[in-house]
C-alpha positions as protocol buffer text, in pm:
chain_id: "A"
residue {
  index: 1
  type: UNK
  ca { x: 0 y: 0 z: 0 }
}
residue {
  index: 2
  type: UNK
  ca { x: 148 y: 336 z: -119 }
}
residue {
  index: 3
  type: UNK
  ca { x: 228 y: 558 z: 193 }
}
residue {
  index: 4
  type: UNK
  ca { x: -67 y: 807 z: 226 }
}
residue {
  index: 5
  type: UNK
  ca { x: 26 y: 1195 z: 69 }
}
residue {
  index: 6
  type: UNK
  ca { x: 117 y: 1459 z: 336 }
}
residue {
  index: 7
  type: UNK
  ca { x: -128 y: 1688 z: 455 }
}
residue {
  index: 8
  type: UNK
  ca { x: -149 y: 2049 z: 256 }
}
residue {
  index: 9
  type: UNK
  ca { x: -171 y: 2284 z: 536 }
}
residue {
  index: 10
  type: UNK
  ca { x: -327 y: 2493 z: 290 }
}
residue {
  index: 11
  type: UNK
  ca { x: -216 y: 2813 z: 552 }
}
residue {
  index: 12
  type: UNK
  ca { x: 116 y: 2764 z: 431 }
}
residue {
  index: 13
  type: UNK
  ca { x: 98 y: 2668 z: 92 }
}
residue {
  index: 14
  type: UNK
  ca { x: 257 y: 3003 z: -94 }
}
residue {
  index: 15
  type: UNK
  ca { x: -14 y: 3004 z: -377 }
}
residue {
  index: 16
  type: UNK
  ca { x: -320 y: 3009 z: -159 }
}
residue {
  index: 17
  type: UNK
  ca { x: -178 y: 3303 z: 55 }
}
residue {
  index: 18
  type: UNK
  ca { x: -80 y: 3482 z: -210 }
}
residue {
  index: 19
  type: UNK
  ca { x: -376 y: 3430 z: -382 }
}
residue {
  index: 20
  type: UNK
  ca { x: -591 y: 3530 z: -24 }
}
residue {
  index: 21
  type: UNK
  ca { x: -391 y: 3825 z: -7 }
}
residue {
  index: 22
  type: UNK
  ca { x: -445 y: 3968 z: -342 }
}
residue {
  index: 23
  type: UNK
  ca { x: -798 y: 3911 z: -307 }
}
residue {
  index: 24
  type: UNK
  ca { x: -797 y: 4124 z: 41 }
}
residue {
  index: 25
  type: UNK
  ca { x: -632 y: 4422 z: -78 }
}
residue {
  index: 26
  type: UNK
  ca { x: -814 y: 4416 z: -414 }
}
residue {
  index: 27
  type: UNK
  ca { x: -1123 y: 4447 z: -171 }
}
residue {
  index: 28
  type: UNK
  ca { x: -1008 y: 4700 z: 47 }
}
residue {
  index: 29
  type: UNK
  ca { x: -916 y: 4887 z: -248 }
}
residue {
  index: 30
  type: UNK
  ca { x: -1232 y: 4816 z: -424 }
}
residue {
  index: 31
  type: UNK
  ca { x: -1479 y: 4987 z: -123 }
}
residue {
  index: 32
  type: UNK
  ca { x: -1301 y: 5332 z: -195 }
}
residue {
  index: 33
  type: UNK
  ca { x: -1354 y: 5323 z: -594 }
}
residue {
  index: 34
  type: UNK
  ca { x: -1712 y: 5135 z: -521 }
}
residue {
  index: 35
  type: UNK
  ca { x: -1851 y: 5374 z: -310 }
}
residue {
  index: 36
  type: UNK
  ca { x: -1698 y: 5703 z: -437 }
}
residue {
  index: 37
  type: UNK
  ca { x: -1719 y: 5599 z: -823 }
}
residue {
  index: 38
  type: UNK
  ca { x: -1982 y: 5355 z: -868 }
}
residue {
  index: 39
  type: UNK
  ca { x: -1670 y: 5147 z: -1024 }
}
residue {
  index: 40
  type: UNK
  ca { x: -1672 y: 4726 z: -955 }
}
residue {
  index: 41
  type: UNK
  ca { x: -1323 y: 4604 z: -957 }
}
residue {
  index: 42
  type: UNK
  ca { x: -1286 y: 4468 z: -1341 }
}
residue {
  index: 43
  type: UNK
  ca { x: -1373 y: 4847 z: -1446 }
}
residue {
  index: 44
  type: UNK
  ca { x: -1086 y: 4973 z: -1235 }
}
residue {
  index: 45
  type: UNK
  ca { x: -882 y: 4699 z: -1376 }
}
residue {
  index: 46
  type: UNK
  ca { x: -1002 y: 4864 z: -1759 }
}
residue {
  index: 47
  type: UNK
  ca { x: -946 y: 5245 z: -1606 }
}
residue {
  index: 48
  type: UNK
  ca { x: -613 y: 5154 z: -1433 }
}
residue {
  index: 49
  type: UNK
  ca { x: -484 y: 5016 z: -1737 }
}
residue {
  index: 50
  type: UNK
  ca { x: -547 y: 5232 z: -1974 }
}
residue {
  index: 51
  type: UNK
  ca { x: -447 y: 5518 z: -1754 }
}
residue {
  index: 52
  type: UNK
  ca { x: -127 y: 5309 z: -1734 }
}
residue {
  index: 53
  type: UNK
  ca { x: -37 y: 5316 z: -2050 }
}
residue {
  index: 54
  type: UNK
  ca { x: -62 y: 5654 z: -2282 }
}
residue {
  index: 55
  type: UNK
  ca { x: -152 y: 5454 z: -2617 }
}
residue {
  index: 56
  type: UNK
  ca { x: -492 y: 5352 z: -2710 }
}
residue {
  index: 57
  type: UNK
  ca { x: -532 y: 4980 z: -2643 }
}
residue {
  index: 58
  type: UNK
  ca { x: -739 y: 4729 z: -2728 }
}
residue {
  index: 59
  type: UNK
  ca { x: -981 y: 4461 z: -2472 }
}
residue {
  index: 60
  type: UNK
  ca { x: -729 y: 4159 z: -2522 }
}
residue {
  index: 61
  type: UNK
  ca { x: -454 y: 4354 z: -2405 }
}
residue {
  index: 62
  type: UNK
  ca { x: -640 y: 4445 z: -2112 }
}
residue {
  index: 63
  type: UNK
  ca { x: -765 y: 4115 z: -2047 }
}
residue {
  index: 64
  type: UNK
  ca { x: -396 y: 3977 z: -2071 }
}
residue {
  index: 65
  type: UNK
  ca { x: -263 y: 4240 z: -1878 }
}
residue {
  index: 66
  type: UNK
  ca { x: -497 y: 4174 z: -1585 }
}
residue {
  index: 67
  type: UNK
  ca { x: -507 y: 3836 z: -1609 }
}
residue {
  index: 68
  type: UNK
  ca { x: -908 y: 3907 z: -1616 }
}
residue {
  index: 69
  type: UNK
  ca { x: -1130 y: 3727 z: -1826 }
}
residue {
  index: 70
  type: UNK
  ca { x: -1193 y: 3847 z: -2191 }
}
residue {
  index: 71
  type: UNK
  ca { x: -1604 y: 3858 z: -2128 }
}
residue {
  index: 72
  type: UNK
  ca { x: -1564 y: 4014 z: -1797 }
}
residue {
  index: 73
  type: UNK
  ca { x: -1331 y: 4302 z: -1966 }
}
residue {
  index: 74
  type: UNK
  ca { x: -1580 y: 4306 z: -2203 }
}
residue {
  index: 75
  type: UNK
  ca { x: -1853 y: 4369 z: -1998 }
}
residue {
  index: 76
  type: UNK
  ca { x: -1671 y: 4645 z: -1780 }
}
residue {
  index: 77
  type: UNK
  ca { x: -1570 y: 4818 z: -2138 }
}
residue {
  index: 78
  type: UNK
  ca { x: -1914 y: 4859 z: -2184 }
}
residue {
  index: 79
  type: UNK
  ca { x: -2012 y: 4978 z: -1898 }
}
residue {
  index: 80
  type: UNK
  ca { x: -1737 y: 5223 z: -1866 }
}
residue {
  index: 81
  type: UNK
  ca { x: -1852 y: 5316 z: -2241 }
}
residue {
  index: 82
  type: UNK
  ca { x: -2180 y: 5428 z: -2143 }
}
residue {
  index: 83
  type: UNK
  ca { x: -2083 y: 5596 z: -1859 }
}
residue {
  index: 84
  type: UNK
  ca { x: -1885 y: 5796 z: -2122 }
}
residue {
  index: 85
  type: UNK
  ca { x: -1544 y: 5713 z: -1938 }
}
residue {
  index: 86
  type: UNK
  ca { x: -1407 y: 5574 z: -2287 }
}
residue {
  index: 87
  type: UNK
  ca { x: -1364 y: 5618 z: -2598 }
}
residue {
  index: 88
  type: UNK
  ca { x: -1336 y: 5421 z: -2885 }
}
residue {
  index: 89
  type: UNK
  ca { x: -1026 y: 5506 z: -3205 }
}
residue {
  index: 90
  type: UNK
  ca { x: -1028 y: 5354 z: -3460 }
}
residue {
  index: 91
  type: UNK
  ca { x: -754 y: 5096 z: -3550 }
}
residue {
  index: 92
  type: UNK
  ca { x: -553 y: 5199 z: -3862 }
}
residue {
  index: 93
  type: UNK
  ca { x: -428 y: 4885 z: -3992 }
}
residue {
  index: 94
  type: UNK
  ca { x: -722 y: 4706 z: -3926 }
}
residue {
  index: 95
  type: UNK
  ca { x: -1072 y: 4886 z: -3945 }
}
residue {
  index: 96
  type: UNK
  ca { x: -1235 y: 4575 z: -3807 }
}
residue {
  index: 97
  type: UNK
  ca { x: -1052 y: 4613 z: -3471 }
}
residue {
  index: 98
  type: UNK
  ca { x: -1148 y: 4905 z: -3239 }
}
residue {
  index: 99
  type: UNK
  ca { x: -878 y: 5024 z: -2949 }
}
residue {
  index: 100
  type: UNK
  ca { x: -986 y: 5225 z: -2648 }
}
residue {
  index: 101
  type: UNK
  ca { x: -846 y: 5544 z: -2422 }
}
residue {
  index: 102
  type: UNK
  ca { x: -949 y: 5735 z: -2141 }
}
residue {
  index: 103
  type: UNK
  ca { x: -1184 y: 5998 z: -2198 }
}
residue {
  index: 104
  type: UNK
  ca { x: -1145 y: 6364 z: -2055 }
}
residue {
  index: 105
  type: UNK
  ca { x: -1392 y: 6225 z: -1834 }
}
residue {
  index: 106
  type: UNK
  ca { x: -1262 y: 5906 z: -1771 }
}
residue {
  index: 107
  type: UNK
  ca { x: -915 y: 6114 z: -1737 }
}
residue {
  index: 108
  type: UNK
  ca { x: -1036 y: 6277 z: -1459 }
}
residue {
  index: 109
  type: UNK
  ca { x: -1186 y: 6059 z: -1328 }
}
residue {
  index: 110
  type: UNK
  ca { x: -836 y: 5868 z: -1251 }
}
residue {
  index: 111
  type: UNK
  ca { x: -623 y: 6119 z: -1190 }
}
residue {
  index: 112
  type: UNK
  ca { x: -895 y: 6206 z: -908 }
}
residue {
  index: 113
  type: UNK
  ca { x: -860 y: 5832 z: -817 }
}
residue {
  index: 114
  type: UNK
  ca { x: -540 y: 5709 z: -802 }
}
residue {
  index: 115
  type: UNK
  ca { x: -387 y: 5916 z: -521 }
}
residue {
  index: 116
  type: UNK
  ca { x: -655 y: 5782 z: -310 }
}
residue {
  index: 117
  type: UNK
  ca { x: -583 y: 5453 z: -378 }
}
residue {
  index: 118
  type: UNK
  ca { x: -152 y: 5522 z: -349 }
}
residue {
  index: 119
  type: UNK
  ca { x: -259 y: 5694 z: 2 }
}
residue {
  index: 120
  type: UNK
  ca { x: -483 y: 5334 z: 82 }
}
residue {
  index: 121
  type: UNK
  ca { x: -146 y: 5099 z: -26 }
}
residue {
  index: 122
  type: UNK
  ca { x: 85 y: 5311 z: 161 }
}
residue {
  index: 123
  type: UNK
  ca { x: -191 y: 5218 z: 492 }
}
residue {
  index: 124
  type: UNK
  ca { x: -192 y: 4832 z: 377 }
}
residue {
  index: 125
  type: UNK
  ca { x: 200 y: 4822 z: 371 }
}
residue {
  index: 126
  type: UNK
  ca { x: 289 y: 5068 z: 675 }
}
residue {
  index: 127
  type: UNK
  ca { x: 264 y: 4743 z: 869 }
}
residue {
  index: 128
  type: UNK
  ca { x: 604 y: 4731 z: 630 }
}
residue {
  index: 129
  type: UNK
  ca { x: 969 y: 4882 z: 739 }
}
residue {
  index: 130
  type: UNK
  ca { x: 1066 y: 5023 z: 457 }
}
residue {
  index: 131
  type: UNK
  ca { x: 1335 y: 4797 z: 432 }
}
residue {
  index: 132
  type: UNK
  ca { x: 1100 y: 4519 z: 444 }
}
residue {
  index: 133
  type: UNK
  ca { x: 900 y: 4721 z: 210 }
}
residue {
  index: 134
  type: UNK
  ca { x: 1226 y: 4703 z: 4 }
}
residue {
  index: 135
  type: UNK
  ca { x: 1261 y: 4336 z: 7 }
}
residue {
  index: 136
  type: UNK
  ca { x: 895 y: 4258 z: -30 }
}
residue {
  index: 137
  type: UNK
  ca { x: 893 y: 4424 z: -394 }
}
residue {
  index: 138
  type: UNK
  ca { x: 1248 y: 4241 z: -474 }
}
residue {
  index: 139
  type: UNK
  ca { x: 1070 y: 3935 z: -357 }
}
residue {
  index: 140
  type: UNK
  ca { x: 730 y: 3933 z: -516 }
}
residue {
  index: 141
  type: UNK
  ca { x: 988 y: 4095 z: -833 }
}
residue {
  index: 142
  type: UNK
  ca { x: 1164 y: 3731 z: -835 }
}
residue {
  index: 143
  type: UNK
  ca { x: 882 y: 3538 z: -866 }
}
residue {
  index: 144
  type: UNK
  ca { x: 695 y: 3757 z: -1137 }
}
residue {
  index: 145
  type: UNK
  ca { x: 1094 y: 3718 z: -1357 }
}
residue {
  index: 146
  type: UNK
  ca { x: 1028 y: 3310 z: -1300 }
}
residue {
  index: 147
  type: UNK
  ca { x: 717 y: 3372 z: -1411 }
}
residue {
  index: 148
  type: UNK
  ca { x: 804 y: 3566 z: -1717 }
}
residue {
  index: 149
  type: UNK
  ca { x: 596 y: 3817 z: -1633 }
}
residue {
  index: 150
  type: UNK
  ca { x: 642 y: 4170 z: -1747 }
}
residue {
  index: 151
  type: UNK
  ca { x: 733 y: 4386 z: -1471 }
}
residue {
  index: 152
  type: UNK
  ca { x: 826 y: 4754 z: -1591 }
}
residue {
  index: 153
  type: UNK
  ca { x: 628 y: 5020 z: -1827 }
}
residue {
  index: 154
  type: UNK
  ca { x: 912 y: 5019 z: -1988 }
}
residue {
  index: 155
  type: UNK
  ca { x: 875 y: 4612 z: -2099 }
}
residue {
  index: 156
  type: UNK
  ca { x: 540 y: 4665 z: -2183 }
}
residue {
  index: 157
  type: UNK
  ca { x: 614 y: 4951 z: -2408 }
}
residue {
  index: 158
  type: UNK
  ca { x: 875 y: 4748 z: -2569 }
}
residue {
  index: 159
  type: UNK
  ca { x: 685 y: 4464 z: -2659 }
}
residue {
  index: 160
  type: UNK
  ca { x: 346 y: 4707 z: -2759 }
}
residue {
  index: 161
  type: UNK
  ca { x: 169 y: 4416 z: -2624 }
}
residue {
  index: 162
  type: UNK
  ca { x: 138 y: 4203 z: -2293 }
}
């Protein structure tokens, strides 16, 4: 009889707290742009990364980017649409495909936001030295490079895609 598999202590397994953390401070950021902005959390994900980036973009790239599901970005896009927070340009080498930006509106809109939500990370991590602030970011860096994961504007410039 094969010897019976260890136990996961799933409170130390590095994907499931990592993953439990994200979700956390996604929520706690969330309540500020929910209640202030009438914005759920994939539209942020849409505003943040287009406000990210200064070229027009299209849906997959924000999907990819975010690692959120195409119909969810989908839906947010056209919500955020509506609400006049985007705007659709035209592609020029393909007509078919349509690319999005900010809006003045939509501009505003997160410029207005995103100190609030540097001010809320600052709280999160002030349980942080900033040495251990330091060290986090070199940390969660090391595992996003053995994940081949783009980490700079700069490399996502480059490649003009995720």
């Amino acid at each position: 009889m094969p010897p019976a598999p260890e136990r996961l202590d799933l409170f130390k397994f590095a994907p499931f707290r990592l993953n439990r953390l994200a979700a956390e401070v996604s929520a706690a950021l969330a309540s500020d742009y929910r209640e202030r902005y009438g914005l759920d959390i994939p539209e942020w994900r849409v505003l943040a990364t287009l406000g990210f980036r200064h070229d027009a973009l299209s849906a997959q790239y924000i999907a990819q980017c975010t690692r959120t599901h195409k119909s969810t970005i989908s839906r947010a896009v056209t919500a955020l649409l509506e609400r006049r927070l985007l705007e659709r340009v035209e592609n020029a080498e393909d007509r078919r495909e349509f690319r999005l930006r900010l809006s003045r509106k939509g501009k505003a809109l997160y410029e207005e936001l995103v100190p609030r939500l540097q001010l809320k990370e600052r709280e999160i991590m002030s349980c942080l030295s900033a040495q251990e602030r330091a060290a986090f970011d070199r940390l969660i860096g090391k595992i996003e490079a053995s994940l081949d994961l783009i980490q700079t504007s700069e490399e996502a410039d480059a490649k003009e895609a995720y």
